[in-house]
Backbone as numpy.savetxt, mean C-alpha at the origin, in Angstrom:
# Nx Ny Nz CAx CAy CAz Cx Cy Cz
-18.00 -7.20 -10.95 -18.33 -6.32 -10.91 -19.24 -6.42 -8.93
-19.21 -7.61 -8.27 -20.14 -7.73 -7.31 -19.03 -7.16 -6.41
-19.76 -6.99 -4.95 -19.23 -7.05 -4.00 -18.93 -8.92 -3.24
-18.21 -9.01 -3.34 -17.40 -9.77 -1.91 -17.68 -10.09 -0.47
-17.35 -11.27 -0.29 -17.30 -11.48 1.35 -15.65 -12.52 1.30
-14.81 -12.31 2.61 -13.47 -12.66 1.68 -13.42 -13.32 3.94
-12.29 -14.46 4.16 -11.72 -14.31 5.24 -10.22 -13.93 4.69
-9.37 -13.60 5.88 -8.03 -13.18 5.69 -7.57 -14.18 6.80
-5.75 -14.62 6.20 -5.04 -15.25 7.02 -4.48 -13.96 7.77
-3.65 -14.59 9.17 -2.50 -13.79 9.93 -1.98 -15.31 10.27
-0.67 -14.55 10.67 0.34 -15.02 11.31 0.41 -14.99 13.29
0.95 -16.20 13.97 0.25 -15.76 15.24 1.28 -17.10 15.80
1.94 -16.91 16.61 2.66 -17.89 17.85 1.64 -19.09 18.36
1.63 -20.24 18.39 0.76 -21.14 19.02 2.05 -21.99 19.88
1.25 -23.03 20.54 2.33 -23.82 21.68 3.14 -24.68 20.19
3.13 -24.44 19.04 3.56 -26.11 18.42 4.18 -24.89 17.62
4.60 -23.39 17.38 4.94 -22.75 16.42 4.42 -21.94 15.90
4.69 -21.25 14.80 4.62 -20.55 14.10 2.86 -21.25 13.08
1.11 -20.30 14.21 0.01 -21.11 13.27 0.10 -19.85 12.56
-1.08 -20.22 11.12 -1.90 -20.04 10.38 -3.16 -20.01 10.41
-3.69 -19.16 10.46 -4.95 -19.57 10.59 -5.87 -17.91 10.36
-7.47 -18.34 9.85 -8.35 -17.09 10.04 -7.62 -16.32 11.07
-7.95 -15.23 10.82 -8.13 -13.64 11.41 -9.32 -13.50 11.82
-9.51 -13.48 13.45 -10.61 -13.81 14.22 -11.14 -12.36 14.88
-12.28 -11.62 15.70 -12.79 -10.50 15.89 -13.93 -11.34 16.59
-13.67 -11.00 18.10 -14.25 -11.40 19.56 -14.59 -12.82 18.93
-13.40 -13.36 19.04 -13.54 -15.14 19.21 -14.44 -15.56 18.04
-15.02 -14.82 16.87 -15.14 -15.30 15.73 -14.45 -15.03 14.44
-14.43 -16.07 13.25 -13.47 -15.72 11.79 -14.06 -14.04 11.90
-12.97 -12.97 11.45 -13.66 -12.30 10.91 -13.97 -12.22 9.29
-14.87 -11.77 9.38 -15.29 -11.88 7.39 -15.03 -10.55 6.97
-14.92 -10.20 5.68 -14.31 -8.70 5.39 -15.66 -8.47 4.10
-16.18 -7.47 4.36 -17.25 -7.16 3.24 -16.94 -6.18 2.23
-16.19 -6.87 1.00 -15.55 -5.49 0.32 -16.16 -4.86 -1.42
-15.61 -3.99 -1.67 -15.84 -3.65 -2.78 -14.68 -4.07 -3.69
-14.52 -4.75 -4.79 -12.84 -4.92 -5.16 -12.57 -4.51 -6.36
-12.06 -3.27 -6.63 -11.88 -3.27 -7.84 -10.53 -3.46 -9.31
-9.73 -3.72 -8.46 -8.67 -4.53 -9.00 -7.58 -4.99 -8.35
-6.33 -6.02 -9.31 -5.67 -6.81 -8.58 -4.30 -6.20 -9.30
-3.03 -5.86 -8.30 -2.27 -5.68 -8.92 -0.74 -6.10 -7.67
0.39 -6.15 -9.03 1.50 -6.85 -8.21 2.51 -5.27 -7.89
2.54 -5.87 -6.26 3.40 -4.90 -5.76 5.02 -5.25 -5.08
5.69 -5.38 -4.79 7.27 -5.81 -4.09 6.84 -7.21 -3.80
6.66 -7.96 -5.29 6.89 -9.80 -5.50 5.39 -10.25 -4.65
3.98 -9.46 -4.89 3.43 -9.83 -4.38 1.54 -9.24 -5.20
0.74 -10.18 -5.24 -0.37 -9.48 -5.75 -0.77 -9.12 -5.04
-1.42 -8.22 -4.91 -2.97 -7.49 -4.54 -3.83 -7.19 -4.50
-4.85 -7.68 -3.76 -5.84 -6.97 -4.10 -6.95 -5.70 -3.45
-6.93 -4.50 -4.05 -7.46 -3.16 -3.99 -8.93 -3.47 -3.77
-8.89 -3.00 -3.07 -10.54 -2.46 -2.59 -11.31 -1.71 -1.98
-12.26 -1.32 -1.12 -12.99 -0.67 -0.11 -13.91 -1.95 0.99
-14.40 -1.03 1.89 -15.43 -1.38 2.57 -16.46 -0.86 2.27
-17.41 -2.21 1.73 -18.66 -1.66 1.72 -19.56 -0.98 3.30
-20.53 0.33 2.45 -20.58 0.87 3.58 -21.57 -0.09 4.49
-21.50 0.58 5.97 -21.77 -0.60 7.06 -20.90 -1.58 7.56
-19.59 -1.65 6.51 -19.14 -2.33 6.54 -17.89 -2.69 7.60
-17.36 -0.80 7.67 -16.55 -0.72 7.29 -15.80 -0.31 9.29
-14.68 -1.17 9.17 -14.18 -1.19 10.90 -13.22 0.52 11.02
-13.13 0.61 12.55 -13.85 1.94 13.45 -12.53 2.76 13.05
-10.96 1.82 12.82 -10.16 1.79 12.35 -9.81 2.83 10.85
-11.09 2.55 10.42 -10.67 3.10 8.97 -11.79 4.42 9.49
-11.38 5.58 9.06 -12.08 6.69 9.38 -13.22 6.75 8.42
-13.24 6.77 6.80 -13.94 7.14 6.12 -14.71 6.39 5.09
-15.98 6.02 4.74 -16.36 5.33 4.00 -15.44 5.61 2.11
-15.38 4.79 1.32 -14.40 4.86 0.12 -13.09 4.72 0.54
-12.20 4.48 1.90 -10.70 4.43 1.72 -10.48 3.14 1.04
-9.17 3.11 -0.01 -9.04 2.05 -0.75 -8.52 1.43 0.44
-8.02 0.01 0.49 -7.22 -1.51 1.21 -6.76 -2.15 -0.02
-5.86 -2.62 0.69 -4.82 -3.96 0.35 -4.67 -5.15 0.79
-5.12 -6.36 -0.11 -4.70 -7.49 0.99 -4.32 -8.34 -0.32
-3.02 -8.95 0.59 -2.31 -9.78 -0.46 -3.36 -10.95 -0.95
-2.75 -11.20 -1.89 -3.70 -12.62 -2.70 -3.16 -13.53 -1.84
-2.23 -13.75 -1.69 -1.80 -15.27 -1.07 -2.05 -15.27 0.06
-2.58 -13.78 1.24 -3.34 -14.73 2.50 -4.56 -14.44 1.84
-5.55 -14.70 1.15 -6.70 -14.55 1.48 -7.19 -16.45 1.07
-8.24 -16.65 2.35 -8.01 -17.66 3.07 -8.92 -18.62 2.13
-10.49 -16.95 1.79 -12.10 -18.19 1.47 -12.70 -16.45 0.94
-13.36 -17.00 -0.07 -13.91 -15.37 -1.01 -14.77 -16.25 -2.16
-16.30 -15.47 -1.44 -17.59 -16.08 -2.46 -17.43 -14.18 -2.51
-18.64 -14.65 -3.43 -19.64 -13.55 -4.01 -20.39 -13.05 -3.11
-21.16 -11.78 -2.54 -21.63 -11.63 -1.31 -23.42 -11.71 -1.82
-24.74 -12.04 -1.67 -25.91 -11.90 -1.76 -26.45 -10.35 -0.68
-27.82 -10.43 -1.57 -28.86 -9.68 -0.74 -28.82 -10.70 0.57
-29.13 -9.93 2.26 -29.35 -10.43 3.21 -31.38 -11.11 2.89
-31.27 -12.66 3.43 -32.86 -12.43 3.15 -33.62 -11.34 4.26
-34.85 -11.60 3.91 -35.51 -10.00 4.82 -36.58 -11.19 6.16
-36.43 -10.37 6.93 -35.76 -10.98 8.31 -37.61 -11.09 8.89
-38.50 -12.06 9.35 -39.75 -12.09 9.76 -40.69 -11.34 8.44
-40.09 -11.15 7.17 -41.20 -10.65 6.49 -41.22 -11.86 5.13
-42.25 -12.15 4.23 -41.76 -12.50 3.36 -41.12 -12.40 1.94
-40.25 -13.35 1.62 -38.97 -13.17 1.01 -39.04 -12.62 -0.47
-38.27 -11.66 -0.29 -38.26 -10.60 -1.85 -38.28 -11.34 -2.63
-38.38 -11.05 -3.90 -38.25 -11.36 -5.13 -36.71 -11.48 -5.39
-35.93 -10.65 -5.10 -34.22 -10.39 -5.06 -33.76 -10.99 -4.84
-33.98 -11.23 -3.15 -33.04 -11.72 -1.77 -32.78 -12.82 -2.38
-31.45 -13.09 -1.71 -30.50 -14.07 -2.73 -29.73 -14.15 -3.65
-30.33 -12.52 -4.72 -29.36 -12.14 -5.69 -27.98 -11.87 -5.38
-26.72 -12.07 -6.08 -25.75 -11.30 -5.75 -25.60 -9.62 -5.58
-25.12 -8.45 -5.46 -25.04 -7.83 -5.39 -24.50 -6.80 -5.86
-24.21 -5.50 -6.45 -23.25 -4.76 -7.58 -22.63 -4.13 -6.64
-21.23 -4.04 -6.57 -19.96 -3.47 -6.15 -20.82 -1.77 -5.90
-20.18 -0.96 -5.03 -20.81 0.33 -5.15 -19.61 1.35 -6.16
-20.02 2.06 -6.02 -18.92 3.15 -7.61 -17.65 3.07 -7.16
-16.99 3.09 -7.90 -15.68 3.76 -7.61 -15.04 5.25 -6.65
-14.41 4.81 -5.48 -14.64 6.13 -4.68 -13.95 7.49 -5.30
-13.80 8.25 -4.78 -13.44 9.29 -5.33 -11.73 9.58 -5.37
-11.26 8.76 -4.23 -9.53 9.03 -4.59 -9.09 8.01 -5.59
-9.82 7.05 -5.90 -9.66 6.55 -7.20 -9.49 6.42 -8.78
-10.00 7.64 -8.81 -10.99 8.54 -9.54 -9.63 7.85 -10.92
-8.25 9.30 -10.91 -7.08 8.98 -10.98 -6.80 7.96 -12.01
-7.09 6.91 -10.99 -6.50 5.73 -10.88 -6.95 4.26 -12.08
-8.56 4.40 -11.57 -9.26 3.36 -12.49 -10.39 4.35 -13.56
-9.67 4.34 -14.70 -10.89 4.88 -15.44 -12.00 3.76 -16.09
-13.01 3.96 -15.69 -14.11 3.28 -16.92 -13.92 4.20 -17.91
-14.18 3.16 -18.43 -14.66 3.46 -20.20 -16.21 3.04 -20.85
-16.90 3.35 -21.70 -17.53 2.86 -22.39 -17.62 1.62 -22.64
-18.79 0.50 -22.05 -18.69 -1.20 -22.95 -16.94 -1.74 -23.12
-16.14 -1.12 -22.02 -14.96 -1.29 -21.52 -14.69 -2.21 -20.47
-13.54 -2.69 -19.95 -13.39 -3.35 -18.41 -13.00 -2.10 -17.74
-12.90 -2.06 -16.87 -11.93 -0.25 -15.80 -10.24 -0.88 -16.44
-9.93 0.18 -16.78 -8.59 0.87 -17.20 -6.99 0.83 -15.74
-6.74 -0.26 -15.16 -6.42 0.23 -13.51 -4.96 0.27 -13.49
-4.60 1.83 -13.54 -3.29 2.67 -13.66 -2.61 2.20 -12.21
-1.95 0.90 -12.41 -0.92 -0.19 -10.98 0.12 0.80 -11.07
1.00 1.40 -11.88 1.94 2.45 -11.82 1.95 3.78 -11.01
1.06 4.03 -11.76 0.36 6.03 -10.60 0.09 5.25 -9.55
-0.85 4.36 -9.45 -1.16 3.97 -7.74 0.42 3.96 -6.78
1.40 2.87 -7.54 2.02 2.50 -6.42 3.25 3.07 -6.39
3.50 4.51 -7.32 3.83 6.03 -7.46 3.56 6.95 -6.52
1.94 7.06 -6.13 1.26 7.65 -5.30 1.51 7.38 -4.47
1.47 5.89 -3.51 1.27 5.17 -2.72 2.40 3.70 -2.62
3.67 4.59 -2.53 4.73 3.03 -2.64 4.12 2.48 -1.15
4.26 2.37 0.07 3.73 1.72 0.75 2.28 1.03 0.73
1.32 1.29 -0.14 0.21 1.49 -0.20 -0.68 1.48 1.29
0.00 2.70 2.28 -0.60 3.06 3.37 -1.23 4.18 2.33
-3.25 3.74 3.07 -3.78 5.32 2.60 -4.61 6.12 3.55
-4.13 7.04 3.81 -4.53 7.14 5.46 -6.16 8.01 4.78
-6.64 8.83 6.22 -8.01 9.96 6.21 -7.53 10.45 5.18
-6.28 11.75 5.33 -6.40 12.38 4.53 -4.94 12.51 3.96
-4.79 12.87 2.88 -3.73 12.64 2.06 -2.67 13.27 2.35
-1.78 13.20 2.42 -0.71 14.85 2.64 0.42 14.17 1.65
0.08 15.16 -0.08 0.89 15.33 -0.79 2.31 15.78 -0.93
2.92 15.74 -1.44 4.66 16.52 -1.15 5.55 15.87 -2.26
6.15 17.16 -2.44 7.03 16.67 -3.33 8.12 16.37 -2.73
9.32 15.58 -2.94 10.73 15.60 -2.31 11.97 14.63 -3.23
13.12 15.23 -2.05 14.24 14.55 -2.85 14.70 13.46 -2.23
15.39 12.86 -2.60 15.81 11.77 -2.37 16.96 11.49 -2.97
18.03 11.67 -2.17 19.44 10.45 -2.56 19.75 9.18 -2.90
20.40 8.51 -3.50 20.05 7.48 -3.37 21.96 7.12 -4.47
22.52 6.10 -4.58 23.31 5.75 -5.82 23.11 5.67 -7.02
23.81 4.59 -7.68 23.21 4.92 -9.31 22.63 3.98 -9.22
23.44 2.57 -8.15 22.83 1.38 -8.17 21.61 1.17 -8.04
21.26 1.79 -6.66 19.87 1.39 -6.12 18.56 3.00 -6.81
19.58 3.29 -8.00 18.64 3.92 -8.95 17.50 2.88 -9.70
17.97 2.16 -9.54 17.22 0.84 -9.77 15.86 1.16 -8.88
15.92 0.65 -7.75 14.82 0.60 -6.78 13.97 2.10 -7.03
13.92 2.78 -7.58 13.85 4.11 -7.28 12.25 3.73 -8.48
13.73 3.50 -9.94 12.75 3.45 -11.58 11.76 2.66 -10.41
11.69 1.16 -10.05 10.72 -0.14 -10.26 9.49 0.82 -9.79
9.94 1.56 -8.20 8.40 2.38 -7.88 8.04 3.26 -8.35
8.69 3.85 -9.18 8.09 5.30 -9.40 8.57 5.55 -10.98
9.11 4.76 -11.83 9.04 5.22 -12.65 9.69 5.50 -13.38
10.05 5.85 -14.73 11.84 5.76 -15.41 11.52 7.57 -15.59
10.33 8.13 -15.79 10.22 9.42 -16.04 10.47 10.65 -14.41
11.61 10.55 -14.17 12.02 10.93 -12.77 13.26 12.22 -13.20
13.01 13.09 -12.58 14.23 14.24 -12.29 14.94 13.40 -11.79
16.37 13.59 -12.48 17.75 12.96 -11.97 18.79 13.67 -11.84
19.99 13.96 -11.30 20.68 14.77 -11.70 22.25 14.54 -10.46
23.20 14.40 -11.01 24.29 13.70 -9.68 24.15 14.82 -8.76
24.37 14.53 -7.48 24.03 14.65 -6.24 25.53 15.42 -6.02
25.38 16.98 -5.60 25.51 18.40 -5.29 27.01 18.03 -3.66
26.47 16.94 -2.82 26.47 16.82 -1.56 28.36 16.03 -1.41
28.91 16.09 -0.64 29.95 15.37 -0.64 30.11 13.86 -0.17
30.71 13.45 -0.49 31.02 11.91 0.23 32.35 11.67 0.28
32.78 10.76 0.68 34.33 10.29 1.32 34.62 9.55 0.02
35.58 9.71 0.25 36.23 9.13 -1.51 36.21 7.87 -1.49
36.31 7.01 -0.07 36.67 5.91 -0.32 35.24 5.20 -0.12
34.22 5.44 -0.84 32.98 5.15 -0.91 32.97 4.00 -2.27
32.49 2.52 -2.45 33.04 2.15 -3.43 31.68 1.81 -3.62
31.76 1.54 -4.90 30.18 0.47 -5.60 30.73 -0.93 -5.65
29.72 -1.92 -5.60 30.08 -3.63 -5.75 30.83 -3.77 -6.54
31.13 -2.78 -7.91 32.49 -2.97 -8.32 33.61 -2.79 -7.98
33.50 -2.16 -6.61 34.65 -1.75 -6.36 35.04 -0.39 -6.71
34.34 -0.04 -7.58 34.59 1.67 -8.73 33.80 2.70 -6.80
34.82 3.80 -7.81 34.04 5.27 -6.70 32.35 5.40 -7.24
31.60 5.34 -5.67 30.65 5.23 -5.64 30.02 6.93 -6.27
28.91 6.65 -7.67 28.35 7.86 -7.99 26.74 8.16 -6.93
27.06 9.28 -6.70 25.36 9.41 -5.80 24.89 10.74 -6.50
23.16 10.41 -6.68 22.29 10.42 -7.27 20.92 11.47 -6.19
20.75 12.30 -7.00 19.58 13.13 -6.12 18.20 13.00 -7.30
17.49 12.52 -7.06 16.09 12.88 -8.03 14.83 13.35 -6.91
13.89 13.73 -8.17 13.19 14.42 -7.08 12.03 13.77 -7.52
11.21 13.53 -6.42 9.51 12.73 -6.36 8.43 13.95 -6.41
7.38 13.73 -7.50 6.49 14.57 -7.21 5.21 14.30 -7.12
4.48 14.81 -6.28 3.09 13.97 -5.84 2.80 13.25 -4.91
3.43 12.39 -3.47 3.49 11.19 -3.08 3.17 11.44 -1.60
2.12 10.59 -1.18 1.61 10.62 0.20 2.96 10.09 1.29
3.14 11.08 2.01 3.76 11.67 2.63 4.33 10.67 3.32
3.25 9.75 4.43 3.53 8.35 5.07 3.90 7.49 5.03
4.08 7.05 2.84 4.36 6.13 2.20 5.94 6.36 1.93
5.96 7.54 1.62 7.45 8.21 1.25 8.35 7.71 2.55
8.05 8.18 3.32 8.75 7.80 5.27 8.95 6.55 5.22
7.80 5.70 4.91 8.64 3.93 4.87 8.62 3.65 4.19
8.52 4.11 2.48 9.76 3.90 1.36 11.30 3.73 2.15
11.65 5.24 2.25 12.99 5.76 2.87 13.13 4.81 3.99
12.20 3.79 5.04 13.22 3.13 5.92 12.90 2.50 5.44
12.21 1.72 4.82 12.37 0.51 3.93 13.96 0.08 3.09
14.69 1.22 2.66 15.71 1.48 1.96 16.87 2.15 2.68
17.30 2.29 4.10 18.31 3.29 4.38 19.64 3.27 4.28
19.61 1.88 3.65 21.69 1.80 3.42 21.55 2.73 2.02
20.50 2.68 1.75 20.63 3.12 -0.27 19.77 4.48 -0.87
18.66 4.88 0.11 18.28 5.98 -0.42 18.51 7.25 0.78
18.03 7.88 1.13 18.18 8.88 1.82 17.30 10.16 1.24
16.45 10.77 2.38 15.82 12.04 2.01 16.36 13.51 2.13
16.63 14.15 1.45 17.15 15.44 1.88 16.34 16.38 2.17
14.97 16.28 1.65 13.85 17.43 1.75 12.48 16.92 1.02
11.63 17.74 1.75 11.57 19.00 2.65 11.53 18.63 4.08
12.05 19.88 4.99 12.72 19.10 6.28 11.83 17.74 7.08
10.42 18.75 6.49 9.51 17.34 7.65 9.48 16.00 7.91
10.35 15.65 6.29 10.28 14.20 5.80 11.61 13.98 6.51
12.23 14.42 6.51 14.19 14.08 7.13 13.44 14.20 8.35
12.93 15.05 8.90 12.90 14.77 10.40 12.24 13.37 10.89
10.98 13.16 9.82 10.49 12.02 10.46 10.96 10.52 10.31
11.89 10.66 9.14 12.55 9.33 8.48 13.48 9.48 9.78
14.69 10.64 9.76 15.27 10.36 11.32 14.77 9.76 12.66
13.85 10.43 13.08 12.92 9.91 14.61 12.85 8.15 14.49
12.27 8.03 13.01 12.03 6.25 13.20 13.21 5.45 13.56
14.16 6.56 12.90 15.58 5.38 12.58 16.21 5.25 13.81
16.52 7.16 14.52 16.29 6.63 15.97 15.81 5.58 16.93
14.64 5.74 16.96 13.75 4.62 17.67 14.59 3.50 17.53
14.48 2.81 16.61 14.72 1.71 15.82 16.05 1.34 16.22
17.52 2.05 16.15 18.35 1.92 17.41 18.00 2.07 18.95
17.48 2.09 19.53 17.90 2.58 20.58 17.14 1.00 20.74
16.18 0.41 19.67 15.47 -0.97 20.52 17.32 -2.00 20.23
18.14 -1.92 19.28 18.67 -2.43 18.95 19.92 -2.61 20.03
20.02 -0.77 21.01 20.49 -0.33 21.70 20.27 -1.73 23.57
18.91 -1.76 23.46 18.68 -2.13 24.51 19.09 -3.79 24.82
19.61 -4.13 26.06 20.38 -5.75 26.89 19.55 -6.36 27.47
């Protein structure tokens, strides 16, 4: 339950190939000063869920207490943060001791439950269902959406949002020659996902364009279409 100081790795191009090194800022190794709250598994990797300590938030994070996620396998070094030594003054008695992390931010209140005399319980499934791409913006835009998937790709939705989904047979017409991986007529389903962050569900659809199609609301359909059209234009460049 203490603050940490962490350095993080990044892949970059060097003269000899792909180089892995600590992330830099203005020519120096960047140190992240964080309040760590939980570890969670998502998409085949462990992530550290944290917030920036007040006074150490980068300018592109617009609000104190905004949750951020770091892949654990890319953490280069990590240590507990100590209170800084006073400058030009007599050393204080508590200088050099570890610093307790800040209280759980309001955006994580529904996912991190603190019980008396017990460890904090993290609702990893609920967090992943709200933010499937783990992108948390300055202001969350929660929407209810409809997605079409195949019977096979229903597994992708359940892995992300849990098995308590509103699912029914799709009413949209499909060509009879569409087959599943067993050569049988493909079954299409329609699922309703409630209270999911807009940018996250947009990016989730873009991660699985072959299997998952957004049906509504219109702003979600248009946002996915716009991103896909930009990708097609890049593919068509000579």
